[in-house]
């Protein structure tokens, strides 16, 4: 069982595949990466797209049906990539989808160019309500890029972190690659996922990323990331590795 917890595979909902045919090609690319379970996470409230739970669940059912028909052995599960927007706490119970709809993990995208003053408080409130926030690709936030200790603080206060496969293998440049490896070394990464959007331009690459971790770190580390992702599907908790401070 190999799980991807962050991607845009559902057709026509956001900047992912434009058609069901493109979505099927992207699913085939996932299978080529050895992936068996895909949690589809279309953008939600990012200023461009709104994808409420019912829309996502319906699109997932439709794509699963198509994959079954075409004999493509991968299962799609519902989720959202929730942008850090104003009424996130108010919408938590009725307009936000936990990953795999398991009631526990929430994928959160912070703004790119700043770190909202309310971040820590909101993430705390989310946890008080019984959810675990997973911060996606911190490597894309300009503040977190300059201040890795802030990521340590987020993790220390109970959030989890997901980095993108393509960044880890260097496709976003050498600096960002080094940055994600630093996070790995400080036990500040809990998930590696694809953020796949397109079967050619932004494919899964999970296999390459895990291969990189296998070579530079260990097989155990690869197992750790995939086991964590399995917990996300089940909605069960796990003991993350102890984060290491940069100070
Ligand atoms: Fe994404």
Tab-separated table of C-alpha atoms and ligand atoms in Angstrom:
chain	number	residue	atom	x	y	z
A	1	UNK	CA	0.000	0.000	0.000
A	2	UNK	CA	1.506	3.314	-1.098
A	3	UNK	CA	-0.372	6.514	-0.345
A	4	UNK	CA	-0.272	10.039	-1.764
A	5	UNK	CA	-2.021	12.574	0.474
A	6	UNK	CA	-1.781	15.763	-1.609
A	7	UNK	CA	-2.562	16.141	-5.312
A	8	UNK	CA	-5.010	17.646	-7.755
A	9	UNK	CA	-6.254	14.637	-9.700
A	10	UNK	CA	-9.962	15.426	-9.876
A	11	UNK	CA	-10.879	16.822	-13.301
A	12	UNK	CA	-12.422	20.258	-13.801
A	13	UNK	CA	-12.391	21.369	-10.154
A	14	UNK	CA	-9.220	23.443	-10.011
A	15	UNK	CA	-5.899	23.802	-11.852
A	16	UNK	CA	-5.563	20.020	-12.074
A	17	UNK	CA	-6.673	17.892	-15.073
A	18	UNK	CA	-9.051	19.597	-17.473
A	19	UNK	CA	-10.868	16.413	-18.456
A	20	UNK	CA	-11.568	12.922	-17.183
A	21	UNK	CA	-9.147	11.625	-19.850
A	22	UNK	CA	-6.332	13.741	-18.377
A	23	UNK	CA	-7.265	12.570	-14.881
A	24	UNK	CA	-7.034	8.945	-16.031
A	25	UNK	CA	-3.572	9.626	-17.499
A	26	UNK	CA	-2.507	11.160	-14.186
A	27	UNK	CA	-3.884	8.117	-12.328
A	28	UNK	CA	-1.870	5.865	-14.635
A	29	UNK	CA	1.210	7.887	-13.717
A	30	UNK	CA	0.380	7.279	-10.023
A	31	UNK	CA	0.190	3.530	-10.659
A	32	UNK	CA	3.582	3.719	-12.397
A	33	UNK	CA	4.894	5.228	-9.144
A	34	UNK	CA	3.567	2.253	-7.212
A	35	UNK	CA	0.797	4.313	-5.623
A	36	UNK	CA	-2.297	2.379	-4.555
A	37	UNK	CA	-4.275	5.092	-2.744
A	38	UNK	CA	-4.661	8.743	-3.721
A	39	UNK	CA	-6.279	11.294	-1.450
A	40	UNK	CA	-7.515	13.915	-3.917
A	41	UNK	CA	-7.128	17.409	-2.489
A	42	UNK	CA	-8.567	20.121	-4.740
A	43	UNK	CA	-7.963	23.737	-3.718
A	44	UNK	CA	-10.550	25.176	-1.370
A	45	UNK	CA	-10.977	28.894	-0.593
A	46	UNK	CA	-7.602	29.864	-2.103
A	47	UNK	CA	-9.118	32.927	-3.764
A	48	UNK	CA	-9.684	31.108	-7.052
A	49	UNK	CA	-11.459	27.869	-6.224
A	50	UNK	CA	-14.134	26.711	-3.831
A	51	UNK	CA	-14.685	22.972	-3.674
A	52	UNK	CA	-17.143	22.090	-0.951
A	53	UNK	CA	-17.285	18.504	0.408
A	54	UNK	CA	-20.270	17.383	-1.686
A	55	UNK	CA	-18.547	18.495	-4.925
A	56	UNK	CA	-15.358	16.623	-4.026
A	57	UNK	CA	-17.142	13.449	-2.930
A	58	UNK	CA	-19.167	13.350	-6.132
A	59	UNK	CA	-16.072	13.895	-8.318
A	60	UNK	CA	-14.209	11.139	-6.449
A	61	UNK	CA	-17.024	8.639	-7.044
A	62	UNK	CA	-17.093	9.524	-10.726
A	63	UNK	CA	-13.340	9.118	-11.187
A	64	UNK	CA	-13.248	5.840	-9.234
A	65	UNK	CA	-15.966	4.490	-11.515
A	66	UNK	CA	-13.951	5.447	-14.585
A	67	UNK	CA	-10.745	3.890	-13.192
A	68	UNK	CA	-12.603	0.670	-12.398
A	69	UNK	CA	-13.983	0.593	-15.917
A	70	UNK	CA	-10.492	1.058	-17.366
A	71	UNK	CA	-8.967	-1.457	-14.949
A	72	UNK	CA	-6.520	1.046	-13.433
A	73	UNK	CA	-5.636	-0.279	-9.969
A	74	UNK	CA	-5.675	2.827	-7.788
A	75	UNK	CA	-8.282	4.079	-5.352
A	76	UNK	CA	-9.201	7.757	-5.013
A	77	UNK	CA	-10.318	9.143	-1.655
A	78	UNK	CA	-11.750	12.601	-0.948
A	79	UNK	CA	-9.946	15.536	0.649
A	80	UNK	CA	-9.270	19.247	0.247
A	81	UNK	CA	-6.280	21.559	0.283
A	82	UNK	CA	-7.734	24.216	2.543
A	83	UNK	CA	-6.262	27.673	2.172
A	84	UNK	CA	-5.674	29.528	5.445
A	85	UNK	CA	-8.687	31.823	5.079
A	86	UNK	CA	-10.642	33.974	7.530
A	87	UNK	CA	-13.567	31.754	8.448
A	88	UNK	CA	-11.691	28.477	8.587
A	89	UNK	CA	-12.812	27.822	12.184
A	90	UNK	CA	-16.464	28.626	11.471
A	91	UNK	CA	-16.462	26.324	8.434
A	92	UNK	CA	-14.612	23.472	10.090
A	93	UNK	CA	-17.642	21.340	10.859
A	94	UNK	CA	-19.687	21.805	7.704
A	95	UNK	CA	-17.624	23.049	4.770
A	96	UNK	CA	-14.227	21.440	5.256
A	97	UNK	CA	-13.265	17.869	4.423
A	98	UNK	CA	-10.721	15.977	6.452
A	99	UNK	CA	-8.313	13.827	4.465
A	100	UNK	CA	-9.969	10.594	3.318
A	101	UNK	CA	-13.009	11.935	5.185
A	102	UNK	CA	-11.684	10.146	8.259
A	103	UNK	CA	-12.414	13.023	10.639
A	104	UNK	CA	-8.861	13.734	11.767
A	105	UNK	CA	-6.331	15.291	9.388
A	106	UNK	CA	-6.782	18.624	7.638
A	107	UNK	CA	-4.507	19.793	4.807
A	108	UNK	CA	-3.728	23.498	5.276
A	109	UNK	CA	-2.075	25.829	2.789
A	110	UNK	CA	-0.538	29.023	4.176
A	111	UNK	CA	-0.283	32.164	2.024
A	112	UNK	CA	2.857	32.376	-0.102
A	113	UNK	CA	4.210	35.762	0.861
A	114	UNK	CA	3.393	36.220	4.503
A	115	UNK	CA	2.748	34.353	7.706
A	116	UNK	CA	-0.596	35.495	9.166
A	117	UNK	CA	-0.388	36.725	12.730
A	118	UNK	CA	-3.290	34.429	13.657
A	119	UNK	CA	-1.575	31.263	12.381
A	120	UNK	CA	-0.545	29.746	15.706
A	121	UNK	CA	-3.829	30.591	17.429
A	122	UNK	CA	-5.970	29.220	14.575
A	123	UNK	CA	-3.952	26.008	14.342
A	124	UNK	CA	-4.332	25.637	18.099
A	125	UNK	CA	-8.099	26.114	17.855
A	126	UNK	CA	-8.268	23.527	15.059
A	127	UNK	CA	-6.509	21.049	17.342
A	128	UNK	CA	-8.781	21.892	20.266
A	129	UNK	CA	-11.672	20.774	18.053
A	130	UNK	CA	-10.016	17.400	17.574
A	131	UNK	CA	-8.281	17.828	14.210
A	132	UNK	CA	-4.618	17.606	13.283
A	133	UNK	CA	-3.435	20.254	10.793
A	134	UNK	CA	-0.957	19.225	8.111
A	135	UNK	CA	0.896	22.251	6.720
A	136	UNK	CA	1.573	21.745	3.018
A	137	UNK	CA	4.808	22.683	1.251
A	138	UNK	CA	6.328	25.139	3.785
A	139	UNK	CA	9.113	25.524	1.202
A	140	UNK	CA	6.779	27.789	-0.786
A	141	UNK	CA	6.164	30.290	2.021
A	142	UNK	CA	8.675	33.134	1.934
A	143	UNK	CA	8.621	33.634	5.733
A	144	UNK	CA	9.097	29.944	6.542
A	145	UNK	CA	11.833	29.759	3.957
A	146	UNK	CA	13.829	32.385	5.851
A	147	UNK	CA	12.903	31.119	9.296
A	148	UNK	CA	13.039	27.349	9.676
A	149	UNK	CA	12.711	27.661	13.430
A	150	UNK	CA	9.110	28.739	12.845
A	151	UNK	CA	8.450	25.315	11.344
A	152	UNK	CA	9.991	23.754	14.426
A	153	UNK	CA	7.587	25.865	16.519
A	154	UNK	CA	4.601	24.751	14.416
A	155	UNK	CA	5.553	21.091	14.773
A	156	UNK	CA	6.327	21.503	18.462
A	157	UNK	CA	2.806	22.850	18.884
A	158	UNK	CA	1.211	19.832	17.225
A	159	UNK	CA	1.028	20.551	13.501
A	160	UNK	CA	2.428	18.131	10.948
A	161	UNK	CA	4.325	19.049	7.782
A	162	UNK	CA	4.183	17.799	4.196
A	163	UNK	CA	6.853	18.581	1.631
A	164	UNK	CA	6.567	18.130	-2.122
A	165	UNK	CA	8.312	15.267	-3.914
A	166	UNK	CA	9.533	17.455	-6.792
A	167	UNK	CA	11.223	19.906	-4.390
A	168	UNK	CA	13.093	17.153	-2.585
A	169	UNK	CA	14.543	15.774	-5.796
A	170	UNK	CA	15.695	19.225	-6.914
A	171	UNK	CA	13.194	20.183	-9.594
A	172	UNK	CA	12.504	23.516	-7.874
A	173	UNK	CA	16.185	24.387	-7.637
A	174	UNK	CA	19.134	23.553	-5.461
A	175	UNK	CA	18.270	25.967	-2.635
A	176	UNK	CA	14.809	24.579	-2.060
A	177	UNK	CA	16.123	21.040	-2.271
A	178	UNK	CA	18.653	21.819	0.457
A	179	UNK	CA	15.936	23.504	2.485
A	180	UNK	CA	13.679	20.425	2.424
A	181	UNK	CA	16.610	18.159	3.282
A	182	UNK	CA	17.360	20.385	6.298
A	183	UNK	CA	13.753	19.933	7.410
A	184	UNK	CA	14.077	16.168	6.997
A	185	UNK	CA	17.243	16.127	9.085
A	186	UNK	CA	15.454	18.011	11.862
A	187	UNK	CA	12.534	15.570	11.854
A	188	UNK	CA	10.205	18.323	10.678
A	189	UNK	CA	8.764	16.379	7.754
A	190	UNK	CA	5.942	13.907	8.307
A	191	UNK	CA	4.787	13.356	4.752
A	192	UNK	CA	6.242	13.502	1.278
A	193	UNK	CA	3.552	13.871	-1.374
A	194	UNK	CA	3.306	14.728	-5.007
A	195	UNK	CA	1.078	17.812	-5.264
A	196	UNK	CA	0.585	16.353	-8.763
A	197	UNK	CA	-1.453	18.465	-11.182
A	198	UNK	CA	-0.732	17.124	-14.653
A	199	UNK	CA	0.504	13.829	-16.102
A	200	UNK	CA	3.354	15.551	-17.994
A	201	UNK	CA	4.013	18.936	-16.375
A	202	UNK	CA	3.476	18.082	-12.711
A	203	UNK	CA	3.339	14.292	-12.313
A	204	UNK	CA	3.512	12.223	-9.125
A	205	UNK	CA	7.315	11.707	-8.764
A	206	UNK	CA	6.735	9.995	-5.420
A	207	UNK	CA	8.849	7.032	-6.414
A	208	UNK	CA	11.812	9.300	-7.245
A	209	UNK	CA	11.452	11.166	-3.962
A	210	UNK	CA	11.312	7.974	-1.904
A	211	UNK	CA	14.267	6.623	-3.857
A	212	UNK	CA	16.178	9.766	-2.889
A	213	UNK	CA	15.291	9.310	0.807
A	214	UNK	CA	16.258	5.642	0.586
A	215	UNK	CA	19.675	6.567	-0.811
A	216	UNK	CA	20.473	9.605	1.357
A	217	UNK	CA	18.731	8.528	4.563
A	218	UNK	CA	17.337	5.013	5.002
A	219	UNK	CA	14.664	2.529	4.081
A	220	UNK	CA	13.244	3.069	7.581
A	221	UNK	CA	12.710	6.714	6.795
A	222	UNK	CA	10.752	5.807	3.659
A	223	UNK	CA	8.649	3.393	5.700
A	224	UNK	CA	8.036	6.149	8.264
A	225	UNK	CA	6.597	8.525	5.639
A	226	UNK	CA	4.382	5.932	4.074
A	227	UNK	CA	3.170	4.587	7.429
A	228	UNK	CA	2.243	8.149	8.412
A	229	UNK	CA	0.270	8.502	5.193
A	230	UNK	CA	-1.553	5.253	5.948
A	231	UNK	CA	-2.549	6.690	9.340
A	232	UNK	CA	-4.064	9.617	7.469
A	233	UNK	CA	-6.352	7.273	5.520
A	234	UNK	CA	-7.350	5.437	8.682
A	235	UNK	CA	-7.740	8.646	10.696
A	236	UNK	CA	-5.540	7.213	13.429
A	237	UNK	CA	-2.829	8.991	15.404
A	238	UNK	CA	0.878	8.202	15.360
A	239	UNK	CA	3.985	9.191	17.279
A	240	UNK	CA	6.036	11.558	15.098
A	241	UNK	CA	9.822	11.605	15.404
A	242	UNK	CA	11.016	14.128	17.960
A	243	UNK	CA	11.600	17.481	16.209
A	244	UNK	CA	15.094	18.949	16.483
A	245	UNK	CA	15.408	22.705	17.075
A	246	UNK	CA	17.617	24.874	14.839
A	247	UNK	CA	18.767	26.880	17.857
B	1	LIG	FE1	-1.698	21.484	-3.897
